[in-house]
Amino acid sequence: MELISNNLPIVFAGLMAISILAYVILDGYDLGVGMLMARGDRSERDRMIATIGPFWDANETWLVLGIGLLLVAFPAAHGLVLTELYLPVALMLLGLTLRGVAFEFRVKAQTRFQNAWDRAFIGGSLLAAITQGYMLGRYIMGFQDGFWQEAFALAAGFGLAAAYTFVGSTWLIAKTEGELQARAVLWARASLLLTLAGMIAVSLATPLVSPRIFDRWFSFPNIIGLASIPLMTGALFLSLWIFLRRMPRTDHSLDLVPFLGAMALFTLGFLGLAYSFYPYIVPEKLTIRAAASATESLWIILLGAVFVLPFIAGYTAFSYYVFRGKARELRYD
Amino acid sequence: MDPILLARIQFGANISFHILFPTITIALGWVLLFFKLRFNATGNEAWMNAYRFWVKVFALSFALGVVSGITMSFQFGTNWPGFMEHVGNIAGPLLAYEVLTAFFLEATFLGIMLFGFRRVPGWAHTLATFLVAFGTTMSAFWILVLNSWMHTPAGFEMREGVAHATDWMAIIFNPSMPYRLGHMLLASGLTCAFLIAGLSAWRWLRQDRGEDVRLALRAGIWLAAALIPVQILVGDLHGLNTLEHQPAKVAAMEGNWETRGNVPLVLFAIPNERERRNDYAIEIPNGASLILKHEATGVVPGLNDFVGKHPPVAPVFYAFRIMVGMGMAMLALSWLGAFLLWRKGELPRLIAWGFVAMTFSGWVATLAGWYVTEIGRQPWLVTGVLTTAQAASTVPAGMIGTTLALYLAIYALLMIAYISVLFHLARKAGGPGTAPPPAYAVRLQAAE
């Protein structure tokens, strides 16, 4: 107990990291499917929507949990980060709002408006993905202003959009069949290359921006153990590429593999970033411990989280089980 | 423009837009459960048809609630950083419990409730419907606990300007919580009842008179008629509770300037804050004393006791009259409608049109009520602990103004889309065969 008490801020940073990683993977795939809808006709779009219909609401809730944990556990960091990112946050919210409602309006509105709502769904997904990547870029750059910093953040925006597109394509491979699945394989290959470029750019930029991060990665003997992260990531890229070259397959038993690979890829990338920035919560400005709020209140939240999170995991798994296999048409009856 | 005012307008616009949709879904979840249970018990397909129509309205309203709620979760921090800084130890756990016990539950089971009818056994679908309704209600519970605590804080101590929890039971069951929660849940029930009655009456007037439409129409009218007297009673108790804990708010609601006995009930007036009196007042002698103190000579607090520390009078005063007026109209129409249904088994067309006109009356009353209580809390953010100005952010006014314009534009667009799609769904549900009612069609047979 005392061990936890002394390290409550670290525990909460861990919880927040799990929420953000869950968000990036889960909402990542449905934002990715949203962007890919630009490439489909109306009936393909309906099938693409059917793969994410039962899940997107819950996926987005991880963002509320992540930002909520930042707010309640690290109020000082929350204030700093959100003031820095005020405009991109507003634009992201605009994107999330448009796509969230377009999901309903695209089928319920008058026929003459349905295409417009499809475009709102696609545009909203793209806007949310790019602004999230832009914010990640600004965060990596320690919120410094300047042309190259802004350019990097913008590039990170497209990088994350590519990564979401990749996880979205692998989700479509898992949940569709036939021609749409074959197209998803092509989308996955293209976006995998873009994702690779984005991850390399971030991996190079991060240590260059901060000598502290450079030392963490490249000092002896850390480098021996840490080299496993980029090596594993590289191996994963290669295997995914080879695997995708052999898709689509006639037998569907391995259709989930690319999506699982994408999850692993996101997790490795996330671990790399987490290692770079620990113990800071706002790069070079504020540490996790310095930003944490009072311990009594964190205890109350932790008790609730420890009790409730297994239930959430359980019924989330149940929902994925209910809608397992290839997606069928979305029907209310 | 003053950045604090802009931040308030922005947050107020967002939270006003947001509350419209939970107000529908909290009660609609339970109504859907009722439809589903009636179908399970009777096997009558009409109940299931009513369910299928209203679950679409639920899904649409839920999506609008989710997206505006996500925006709010960010605005807590961007607009009011001082809020978490000073009372985060109280607000934080309450918000976290809302996410953990409500948001995931409703969002996950919504998928099964909407699209799982043919994928899970009937009982599991009914259970999913129950869990969604339960989740929306839990979410209302936690957020109203926090809101009530901001009005009537309890169970904490201040150390170096920061609130620390000392008694969580006192925080959760703070003095105004039971009244506010009851008042809001009933408001949700009434909003939903009038929405169902209004949209069903519109379908019925268009000759779309399937059994499902008539069942929903009856359910809406009976629900409205049953809830409105309870709401008036609970609203009165809530007012007395406010009188005890926030007398300045009640003084503004009543438009009463001097603390004295024999205070009249001001039906209408133009509060003149500069001269500190009411212009053009229409009053009922001793009315306010009778309502608030239950005797004609009862002493009612006046605004002049709180100079510089009371809310702006006019918005609270007007919003209160709009809310009460809407409540009276709801009482009259729902009782008339219920009486006619009971005695004659039918509604005259004029009354049916009345319900159509009152489709969104719940929204008007709910918004007006929230303006009374939240503007009435000013200048405090947390009564006696933290002022709104202390909590405001340092974001420049220009940036707040730009994003405010953006939010307002998108909310206006969504509002138009939402209402037009509701009526579009209602039109479509009747099938291509239904046309506007011919002039000679004057009466209907309601479902017996």
Short mmCIF file of C-alpha atoms in Angstrom, two decimals, chain A residues 26 46 60 78 81 94 180 182 194 232 266 279 330:
data_model
loop_
_atom_site.label_atom_id
_atom_site.label_comp_id
_atom_site.label_asym_id
_atom_site.label_seq_id
_atom_site.Cartn_x
_atom_site.Cartn_y
_atom_site.Cartn_z
CA LEU A 26 -9.52 1.88 -31.08
CA ASP A 46 -22.30 1.45 -46.00
CA GLU A 60 -14.29 7.60 -28.26
CA HIS A 78 -3.68 19.86 -18.16
CA VAL A 81 -0.96 21.55 -22.41
CA LEU A 94 -15.00 20.21 -34.59
CA LEU A 180 -13.71 -4.46 -50.57
CA ALA A 182 -8.93 -6.74 -51.64
CA LEU A 194 3.58 6.24 -45.03
CA MET A 232 11.31 -5.17 -33.01
CA PHE A 266 1.15 1.28 -32.15
CA PRO A 279 9.55 11.38 -16.11
CA LEU A 330 -26.44 -2.57 -39.81
#
